[in-house]
Short mmCIF file of C-alpha atoms and ligand atoms in Angstrom, two decimals:
data_model
loop_
_atom_site.label_atom_id
_atom_site.label_comp_id
_atom_site.label_asym_id
_atom_site.label_seq_id
_atom_site.Cartn_x
_atom_site.Cartn_y
_atom_site.Cartn_z
CA MET A 1 93.73 57.27 -43.12
CA LYS A 2 91.58 58.70 -45.95
CA ALA A 3 90.77 56.15 -48.94
CA ILE A 4 92.61 58.44 -51.38
CA PHE A 5 95.99 57.63 -49.09
CA LYS A 6 95.16 54.05 -48.55
CA LYS A 7 94.87 53.52 -52.23
CA ALA A 8 98.38 54.93 -52.58
CA VAL A 9 99.82 52.82 -49.69
CA PRO A 10 101.30 50.31 -52.09
CA VAL A 11 103.44 52.88 -53.79
CA LEU A 12 105.14 53.93 -50.36
CA ALA A 13 105.10 50.15 -49.17
CA LYS A 14 107.31 49.18 -52.28
CA LEU A 15 109.54 51.95 -51.78
CA GLU A 16 110.21 51.03 -48.22
CA GLN A 17 110.71 47.40 -49.07
CA ALA A 18 113.32 48.44 -51.34
CA GLY A 19 115.15 49.92 -48.51
CA PHE A 20 114.04 53.60 -49.16
CA GLU A 21 111.88 56.12 -47.29
CA ALA A 22 108.66 57.31 -48.64
CA TYR A 23 106.08 59.93 -47.46
CA PHE A 24 102.87 61.69 -48.46
CA VAL A 25 103.88 65.48 -48.89
CA GLY A 26 102.57 68.88 -49.53
CA GLY A 27 99.01 69.87 -50.18
CA SER A 28 97.34 66.56 -49.71
CA VAL A 29 98.91 66.44 -46.10
CA ARG A 30 97.88 69.89 -45.51
CA ASP A 31 94.27 69.63 -46.64
CA THR A 32 93.87 66.42 -44.71
CA ILE A 33 94.93 67.99 -41.36
CA LEU A 34 92.35 70.91 -42.20
CA GLY A 35 89.78 68.35 -43.01
CA ARG A 36 89.40 69.61 -46.65
CA GLU A 37 88.95 67.81 -49.70
CA VAL A 38 92.23 66.28 -51.08
CA ALA A 39 92.29 66.46 -54.87
CA ASP A 40 95.62 64.70 -55.55
CA ILE A 41 98.41 63.26 -53.36
CA ASP A 42 102.25 63.79 -53.87
CA ILE A 43 104.74 61.29 -52.60
CA ALA A 44 108.48 62.04 -51.79
CA THR A 45 111.21 59.69 -51.48
CA SER A 46 114.89 59.07 -50.77
CA ALA A 47 115.08 57.01 -53.76
CA PHE A 48 116.66 58.68 -56.74
CA PRO A 49 114.67 58.65 -60.10
CA GLU A 50 116.45 55.73 -61.49
CA GLU A 51 115.73 53.70 -58.41
CA VAL A 52 112.06 54.73 -58.62
CA LYS A 53 112.07 53.31 -62.19
CA GLN A 54 113.74 50.04 -61.18
CA ILE A 55 111.03 49.46 -58.44
CA PHE A 56 107.88 50.05 -60.49
CA PRO A 57 107.25 48.42 -63.87
CA ARG A 58 105.20 51.26 -65.24
CA THR A 59 106.72 54.75 -65.08
CA PHE A 60 106.71 58.02 -66.92
CA ASP A 61 109.32 60.64 -67.07
CA THR A 62 107.07 63.65 -66.27
CA GLY A 63 109.65 65.93 -64.64
CA ILE A 64 112.56 63.74 -64.12
CA GLU A 65 114.96 66.78 -64.39
CA HIS A 66 113.16 67.99 -60.96
CA GLY A 67 113.13 64.38 -59.85
CA THR A 68 109.61 63.46 -60.46
CA VAL A 69 108.77 60.18 -61.86
CA SER A 70 104.97 59.15 -62.61
CA VAL A 71 104.29 55.93 -61.15
CA LYS A 72 101.08 53.55 -62.41
CA GLU A 73 99.66 51.57 -59.40
CA ALA A 74 96.53 49.88 -59.40
CA GLY A 75 95.09 52.06 -62.24
CA GLU A 76 96.11 55.46 -60.85
CA ILE A 77 98.89 57.62 -61.52
CA TYR A 78 101.10 58.84 -58.78
CA GLU A 79 103.92 61.83 -58.96
CA VAL A 80 106.97 60.35 -56.87
CA THR A 81 109.51 62.95 -56.25
CA THR A 82 112.98 62.47 -54.96
CA PHE A 83 113.82 64.58 -51.70
CA ARG A 84 115.96 67.44 -53.11
CA THR A 85 117.30 70.76 -52.25
CA GLU A 86 117.57 73.50 -54.64
CA GLY A 87 120.75 75.31 -55.72
CA THR A 88 121.30 78.97 -55.72
CA TYR A 89 118.70 81.15 -56.92
CA ALA A 90 120.26 83.68 -59.48
CA ASP A 91 117.01 85.08 -60.93
CA PHE A 92 114.44 85.16 -57.90
CA ARG A 93 112.50 82.57 -59.73
CA ARG A 94 113.79 79.12 -60.14
CA PRO A 95 116.68 77.06 -58.82
CA ASP A 96 119.91 76.91 -61.15
CA GLU A 97 120.09 73.34 -60.20
CA VAL A 98 118.35 70.67 -58.19
CA VAL A 99 120.35 68.41 -56.11
CA PHE A 100 118.67 64.89 -55.11
CA ILE A 101 119.35 63.98 -51.50
CA ARG A 102 118.42 61.21 -48.78
CA SER A 103 117.36 63.62 -46.20
CA LEU A 104 113.43 64.17 -45.69
CA GLU A 105 114.10 67.21 -43.31
CA LYS A 106 116.36 68.94 -45.97
CA ASP A 107 113.51 68.31 -48.49
CA LEU A 108 110.96 69.74 -46.30
CA GLU A 109 113.12 72.78 -45.54
CA ARG A 110 112.84 73.85 -49.12
CA ARG A 111 109.22 74.06 -49.25
CA ASP A 112 107.35 77.39 -49.37
CA PHE A 113 105.04 77.54 -46.13
CA THR A 114 105.21 75.48 -42.77
CA MET A 115 101.61 74.01 -43.54
CA ASN A 116 103.04 72.74 -46.88
CA ALA A 117 106.25 71.12 -45.23
CA ILE A 118 104.39 68.25 -43.27
CA ALA A 119 105.25 64.74 -44.22
CA MET A 120 102.98 61.75 -43.50
CA GLY A 121 104.42 58.16 -43.25
CA LEU A 122 102.73 54.96 -44.03
CA ASP A 123 101.83 54.68 -40.23
CA GLY A 124 99.71 57.77 -40.61
CA ARG A 125 102.14 59.80 -38.42
CA PHE A 126 103.24 63.31 -39.21
CA ILE A 127 106.59 64.51 -39.68
CA ASP A 128 106.40 68.18 -38.88
CA PRO A 129 109.76 69.76 -38.26
CA PHE A 130 108.69 73.34 -38.79
CA HIS A 131 105.42 73.08 -36.84
CA GLY A 132 103.10 73.34 -39.35
CA LYS A 133 100.43 72.03 -37.53
CA ASP A 134 100.68 74.85 -34.97
CA ASP A 135 100.38 77.30 -37.50
CA MET A 136 97.39 75.82 -38.98
CA LYS A 137 95.79 75.81 -35.61
CA LYS A 138 96.54 79.37 -35.37
CA GLU A 139 95.27 79.81 -38.86
CA GLN A 140 98.16 81.51 -40.06
CA ILE A 141 100.59 81.15 -43.12
CA ARG A 142 104.19 81.18 -42.07
CA ALA A 143 107.21 80.75 -44.40
CA VAL A 144 109.63 78.10 -43.66
CA GLY A 145 112.71 79.64 -42.24
CA GLN A 146 113.64 83.09 -43.08
CA PRO A 147 110.83 84.53 -45.26
CA TRP A 148 112.79 87.31 -46.81
CA GLU A 149 115.25 84.78 -48.24
CA ARG A 150 112.53 82.58 -49.10
CA PHE A 151 110.82 85.21 -51.17
CA HIS A 152 114.16 86.04 -52.78
CA GLU A 153 114.78 82.44 -53.66
CA ASP A 154 111.25 82.31 -55.60
CA ALA A 155 108.95 85.21 -55.75
CA LEU A 156 106.06 83.31 -56.70
CA ARG A 157 105.73 82.18 -53.19
CA MET A 158 104.44 85.50 -52.17
CA MET A 159 101.72 85.14 -54.57
CA ARG A 160 101.08 81.45 -53.44
CA GLY A 161 100.75 82.98 -49.90
CA VAL A 162 98.20 85.38 -50.98
CA ARG A 163 95.87 82.61 -52.70
CA PHE A 164 96.26 80.43 -49.68
CA VAL A 165 94.84 83.39 -47.57
CA SER A 166 92.04 83.00 -50.08
CA GLN A 167 91.52 79.53 -49.98
CA LEU A 168 91.85 78.67 -46.32
CA HIS A 169 90.69 82.28 -44.75
CA PHE A 170 94.20 82.07 -42.73
CA GLU A 171 96.35 85.37 -41.94
CA LEU A 172 99.80 85.78 -43.06
CA GLU A 173 102.12 85.48 -40.16
CA LYS A 174 103.62 88.93 -39.23
CA HIS A 175 107.20 88.33 -40.47
CA THR A 176 106.03 86.60 -43.58
CA TYR A 177 103.96 89.67 -44.41
CA GLU A 178 106.43 92.03 -43.72
CA ALA A 179 108.84 90.18 -46.06
CA MET A 180 106.33 90.40 -48.53
CA GLN A 181 105.79 94.13 -48.23
CA GLN A 182 109.44 94.50 -48.63
CA ASN A 183 110.02 92.22 -51.60
CA VAL A 184 106.84 92.39 -53.45
CA ALA A 185 108.72 94.02 -56.37
CA LEU A 186 110.48 90.66 -57.19
CA LEU A 187 107.45 89.72 -58.67
CA GLU A 188 108.40 91.21 -61.78
CA ASN A 189 110.72 88.37 -62.50
CA ILE A 190 107.85 85.57 -62.63
CA ALA A 191 106.24 84.34 -65.64
CA VAL A 192 102.82 85.65 -66.19
CA GLU A 193 101.65 82.08 -66.77
CA ARG A 194 102.55 81.21 -63.04
CA ILE A 195 100.99 84.28 -61.81
CA ALA A 196 97.84 83.49 -63.69
CA VAL A 197 97.61 79.99 -62.17
CA GLU A 198 97.93 81.60 -58.46
CA PHE A 199 95.63 84.33 -59.33
CA ILE A 200 92.63 81.96 -60.76
CA LYS A 201 93.11 79.90 -57.42
CA LEU A 202 92.87 82.98 -55.59
CA MET A 203 89.51 84.17 -57.45
CA LYS A 204 88.14 80.72 -56.59
CA GLY A 205 88.83 81.03 -53.16
CA GLU A 206 86.08 81.01 -50.30
CA ALA A 207 87.81 84.16 -49.01
CA VAL A 208 88.35 85.53 -51.91
CA GLN A 209 87.65 89.20 -50.61
CA ALA A 210 90.45 88.92 -48.24
CA GLY A 211 92.96 87.50 -50.83
CA LEU A 212 92.04 90.58 -53.23
CA GLY A 213 92.47 92.83 -50.13
CA LEU A 214 95.99 91.65 -49.88
CA LEU A 215 96.68 92.21 -53.22
CA VAL A 216 95.82 95.85 -52.92
CA ASP A 217 97.56 96.16 -49.39
CA LEU A 218 100.68 94.17 -50.59
CA LYS A 219 100.82 96.52 -53.61
CA MET A 220 100.97 93.42 -55.86
CA LEU A 221 98.60 95.02 -58.50
CA PRO A 222 101.31 96.31 -60.74
CA PHE A 223 102.57 92.90 -61.13
CA LEU A 224 99.16 91.48 -62.51
CA PRO A 225 98.93 92.74 -66.10
CA GLY A 226 96.15 95.37 -66.73
CA PHE A 227 95.57 95.70 -62.83
CA SER A 228 97.94 98.73 -62.21
CA GLY A 229 95.94 101.47 -60.61
CA GLU A 230 92.87 99.12 -60.59
CA GLU A 231 91.98 99.42 -56.93
CA GLU A 232 88.57 100.46 -57.70
CA ALA A 233 88.19 97.35 -59.92
CA ILE A 234 89.25 95.17 -57.00
CA ALA A 235 86.93 96.94 -54.64
CA THR A 236 84.05 96.16 -57.25
CA LEU A 237 85.18 92.50 -57.41
CA GLN A 238 85.01 92.23 -53.54
CA LYS A 239 81.40 93.18 -53.73
CA TRP A 240 80.19 90.90 -56.47
CA HIS A 241 78.93 87.41 -56.06
CA LEU A 242 82.27 85.55 -56.93
CA ASP A 243 81.18 82.24 -55.45
CA GLN A 244 79.21 82.09 -58.47
CA ALA A 245 82.44 81.97 -60.57
CA SER A 246 83.04 78.34 -61.05
CA ASP A 247 85.28 78.27 -63.98
CA ASP A 248 88.08 80.05 -65.48
CA THR A 249 86.09 81.46 -68.54
CA ILE A 250 83.57 82.77 -66.12
CA ILE A 251 86.21 84.22 -63.65
CA TRP A 252 88.14 86.14 -66.74
CA PHE A 253 84.80 87.42 -67.69
CA ALA A 254 83.89 88.68 -64.23
CA VAL A 255 87.50 90.37 -64.18
CA VAL A 256 87.03 92.20 -67.34
CA LEU A 257 83.42 93.34 -66.20
CA ALA A 258 85.04 95.12 -63.18
CA VAL A 259 88.40 96.27 -65.01
CA ARG A 260 86.75 97.50 -68.00
CA PRO A 261 89.93 97.48 -70.23
CA ASN A 262 89.93 99.62 -73.13
CA ASN A 263 90.89 96.73 -75.38
CA VAL A 264 89.66 93.34 -73.82
CA THR A 265 91.56 91.23 -76.05
CA SER A 266 94.81 93.02 -75.25
CA PHE A 267 94.17 92.79 -71.63
CA LEU A 268 93.62 89.03 -71.70
CA ARG A 269 96.41 88.48 -74.18
CA ALA A 270 98.85 90.07 -71.67
CA TRP A 271 97.98 87.04 -69.14
CA LYS A 272 98.93 84.73 -72.08
CA LEU A 273 95.31 82.85 -71.64
CA PRO A 274 94.01 80.13 -74.14
CA ASN A 275 92.70 81.45 -77.41
CA LYS A 276 89.42 79.80 -76.94
CA LEU A 277 89.06 81.39 -73.64
CA MET A 278 90.01 84.67 -75.01
CA ARG A 279 87.35 84.76 -77.71
CA ASP A 280 84.57 83.51 -75.76
CA VAL A 281 85.29 86.11 -73.17
CA ALA A 282 85.64 88.79 -75.59
CA THR A 283 82.46 87.83 -77.34
CA ALA A 284 80.45 87.79 -74.05
CA TYR A 285 82.06 91.13 -73.14
CA GLY A 286 80.59 92.78 -76.42
CA LEU A 287 77.06 91.71 -75.24
CA ALA A 288 77.36 91.89 -71.50
CA GLU A 289 74.79 94.46 -70.88
CA LYS A 290 72.14 92.73 -73.00
CA THR A 291 69.08 91.51 -71.02
CA THR A 292 66.50 91.17 -73.53
CA TRP A 293 66.55 88.69 -76.61
CA THR A 294 64.64 87.88 -79.52
CA ASP A 295 64.68 84.18 -80.52
CA TYR A 296 66.94 84.98 -83.45
CA GLU A 297 69.40 86.85 -81.41
CA LEU A 298 69.38 83.77 -79.16
CA PHE A 299 70.13 81.53 -82.04
CA GLU A 300 72.71 83.89 -83.47
CA THR A 301 74.63 84.29 -80.34
CA GLY A 302 74.35 80.72 -79.24
CA GLU A 303 73.65 78.92 -75.88
CA GLU A 304 77.27 78.96 -74.57
CA THR A 305 77.75 82.63 -74.93
CA VAL A 306 74.37 83.54 -73.48
CA ALA A 307 74.88 81.33 -70.72
CA LEU A 308 78.30 83.20 -70.01
CA ILE A 309 76.51 86.60 -70.18
CA GLU A 310 74.09 85.40 -67.79
CA LYS A 311 76.76 84.33 -65.31
CA GLY A 312 78.09 87.94 -65.84
CA TRP A 313 74.61 89.08 -64.59
CA LEU A 314 74.49 86.51 -61.59
CA ILE A 315 77.92 87.66 -60.57
CA ARG A 316 77.08 91.03 -60.39
CA THR A 317 73.65 91.37 -59.47
CA GLY A 318 73.09 87.89 -57.81
CA LYS A 319 70.24 87.37 -60.39
CA THR A 320 69.84 85.62 -63.66
CA ASN A 321 67.39 84.80 -66.37
CA TRP A 322 69.30 81.79 -67.47
CA GLU A 323 66.43 79.36 -66.46
CA THR A 324 63.91 81.23 -68.69
CA LEU A 325 66.30 81.67 -71.62
CA GLN A 326 67.45 78.15 -71.48
CA GLU A 327 63.85 76.99 -71.94
CA ARG A 328 63.70 79.48 -75.06
CA PHE A 329 66.75 77.63 -76.45
CA GLU A 330 65.09 74.19 -75.80
CA ALA A 331 62.17 75.52 -77.90
CA LEU A 332 63.89 76.79 -80.76
CA PRO A 333 63.03 74.91 -83.93
CA ILE A 334 66.72 74.54 -84.51
CA LYS A 335 69.79 75.04 -82.52
CA SER A 336 72.44 75.65 -85.27
CA ARG A 337 72.55 76.31 -89.00
CA LYS A 338 73.84 72.70 -89.29
CA ALA A 339 70.31 71.32 -88.30
CA ILE A 340 68.75 72.94 -91.53
CA GLN A 341 67.54 70.36 -93.79
CA VAL A 342 68.77 72.07 -97.11
CA SER A 343 72.05 73.11 -98.04
CA GLY A 344 73.55 76.00 -100.00
CA ASN A 345 73.89 73.55 -103.10
CA ASP A 346 70.13 72.80 -102.88
CA ILE A 347 69.33 76.59 -103.13
CA MET A 348 71.80 77.11 -106.02
CA ALA A 349 70.27 74.16 -107.75
CA TRP A 350 66.64 75.27 -107.33
CA THR A 351 67.41 78.93 -108.37
CA GLY A 352 69.85 78.14 -111.10
CA LYS A 353 72.28 80.50 -109.98
CA THR A 354 75.70 80.41 -108.94
CA GLY A 355 77.09 80.93 -105.68
CA GLY A 356 77.95 84.69 -104.22
CA PRO A 357 77.08 86.97 -101.48
CA TRP A 358 73.34 86.57 -102.39
CA LEU A 359 73.51 83.09 -100.98
CA LYS A 360 75.07 83.99 -97.72
CA GLU A 361 72.11 86.67 -97.18
CA ALA A 362 69.53 83.93 -98.38
CA LEU A 363 70.75 81.48 -96.05
CA ALA A 364 70.70 84.10 -93.02
CA LYS A 365 67.12 85.00 -93.93
CA LEU A 366 66.33 81.15 -94.10
CA ASP A 367 67.80 80.93 -90.64
CA GLU A 368 65.57 83.57 -89.52
CA ALA A 369 62.48 82.19 -91.19
CA ILE A 370 62.89 78.91 -89.62
CA VAL A 371 63.93 80.03 -86.17
CA THR A 372 61.06 82.56 -85.87
CA GLY A 373 58.74 79.64 -87.12
CA ALA A 374 57.84 81.41 -90.37
CA ILE A 375 58.42 78.11 -92.02
CA ALA A 376 59.08 74.69 -91.11
CA ASN A 377 62.27 72.90 -91.14
CA ILE A 378 61.42 70.70 -94.00
CA PRO A 379 63.03 70.44 -97.35
CA GLU A 380 59.57 70.76 -99.47
CA GLU A 381 58.51 73.95 -97.32
CA ILE A 382 61.92 75.29 -97.73
CA LYS A 383 61.95 75.09 -101.48
CA GLY A 384 58.56 76.78 -101.58
CA TRP A 385 60.05 79.55 -99.50
CA VAL A 386 62.97 79.89 -101.75
CA ASN A 387 60.82 80.24 -104.86
CA ASP A 388 58.68 82.83 -103.33
CA VAL A 389 61.58 84.84 -101.55
CA ILE A 390 64.53 84.47 -103.41
CA LYS A 391 64.56 85.48 -107.06
P1 ATP B 401 97.46 72.95 -54.39
O1 ATP B 401 96.32 72.54 -53.12
O2 ATP B 401 96.84 74.19 -55.17
O3 ATP B 401 97.83 71.74 -55.09
P2 ATP B 401 99.80 72.76 -53.05
O4 ATP B 401 100.39 73.28 -51.82
O5 ATP B 401 99.70 71.22 -53.22
O6 ATP B 401 98.30 73.44 -53.55
P3 ATP B 401 101.53 72.51 -55.47
O7 ATP B 401 101.81 73.41 -56.56
O8 ATP B 401 100.89 71.31 -55.70
O9 ATP B 401 100.67 73.35 -54.33
O10 ATP B 401 102.88 72.06 -54.94
C1 ATP B 401 103.04 70.96 -53.90
C2 ATP B 401 103.93 71.36 -52.73
O11 ATP B 401 105.31 71.67 -53.40
C3 ATP B 401 103.65 72.41 -52.00
O12 ATP B 401 102.56 71.84 -51.02
C4 ATP B 401 104.92 72.81 -51.36
O13 ATP B 401 105.36 72.02 -50.23
C5 ATP B 401 105.73 72.64 -52.62
N1 ATP B 401 105.88 73.82 -53.45
C6 ATP B 401 105.36 74.34 -54.44
N2 ATP B 401 105.58 75.15 -55.08
C7 ATP B 401 106.56 75.66 -54.25
C8 ATP B 401 107.43 76.98 -54.23
N3 ATP B 401 107.13 77.87 -55.29
N4 ATP B 401 108.40 77.11 -53.30
C9 ATP B 401 108.52 76.16 -52.41
N5 ATP B 401 107.79 74.93 -52.29
C10 ATP B 401 106.75 74.84 -53.29
MG1 MG B 402 99.23 70.04 -54.95
#
């Protein structure tokens, strides 16, 4: 058993000692079988939430209405979720009710794909009623049960299936694929935030070309904000060096570089992305084609934005000047206006003038004088410069 599971063994053991069943489940079990890195582990148990809370002294009600209790054990936090079934799905997206149950098999039955419906016990044995291991051996993604029904219950599963193709380079099993073809329009009911989570995971996948291809083949583009009719943008993304797109900001920058939306901010807003990300991407997009920089332009634009713009070049062309530019940033006399040794108040005192637009201009000129090395960032020297230049 891997170290990450061993560390969590006491959680399972305590549940078992109290007379309940407990297993590792979900992505961690799948990724272990595939020999992939396991990020976090999920635990499923026959104990009801109140029972879990009686067994462990330190718990938090993270998602108690869904049966998830966070348990602190040996300095780590584990999510322990009660076996459950999901009631009827009136709106193609979430169960109307969750019902806690004592049966592991029924819990596995409500999961999306066979590879995600495997449990691992304390003894390291797998409980795999839907033959997820066989499907993984065949490198295929198969819905648990009737795919058509499963996508009607929760349309997000179709998007998850495509992102797993991208992450694992598996294929969609035939019936699963066909059910997606038939039900893709149900994605309309899914909150854009949930689609965005899957889309980002897709974009980070090792087989991103295959994942993107499926978005087109399965006609999913109309359900991705701003992507309707953007098959060419997808083809462009497939040609780019997306393996260089490591974080979300860079991925969204690459996306807008490919889609070239009329209004970048509206495009990003439709995806309900965080404000800082939207600002950073829009700023970089405005300067995306820039290749040569003066020292003052570097200073004004800032290291973070220039780094993002250079990532844009790396993704598009496989080449970047970032190393040289970074050295030039290091060599700048000041990195930001805050580093200037005098303040606006000093300048007002020296000139005897009150504040106004002239001061803003003066400070900008002062930035430039210091960044270009015309004067040193020393109060005495700045005072002399103010006397000469600012009247
Ligand atoms: P990742 O490695 O990205 O976390 P994951 O498979 O663990 O992938 P999670 O969202 O963490 O995905 O979900 C954990 C488990 O819960 C899944 O493996 C699956 O068994 C189940 N699950 C998650 N989302 C759904 C869904 N929409 N429908 C059915 N089962 C789901
Ligand atoms: Mg997970």
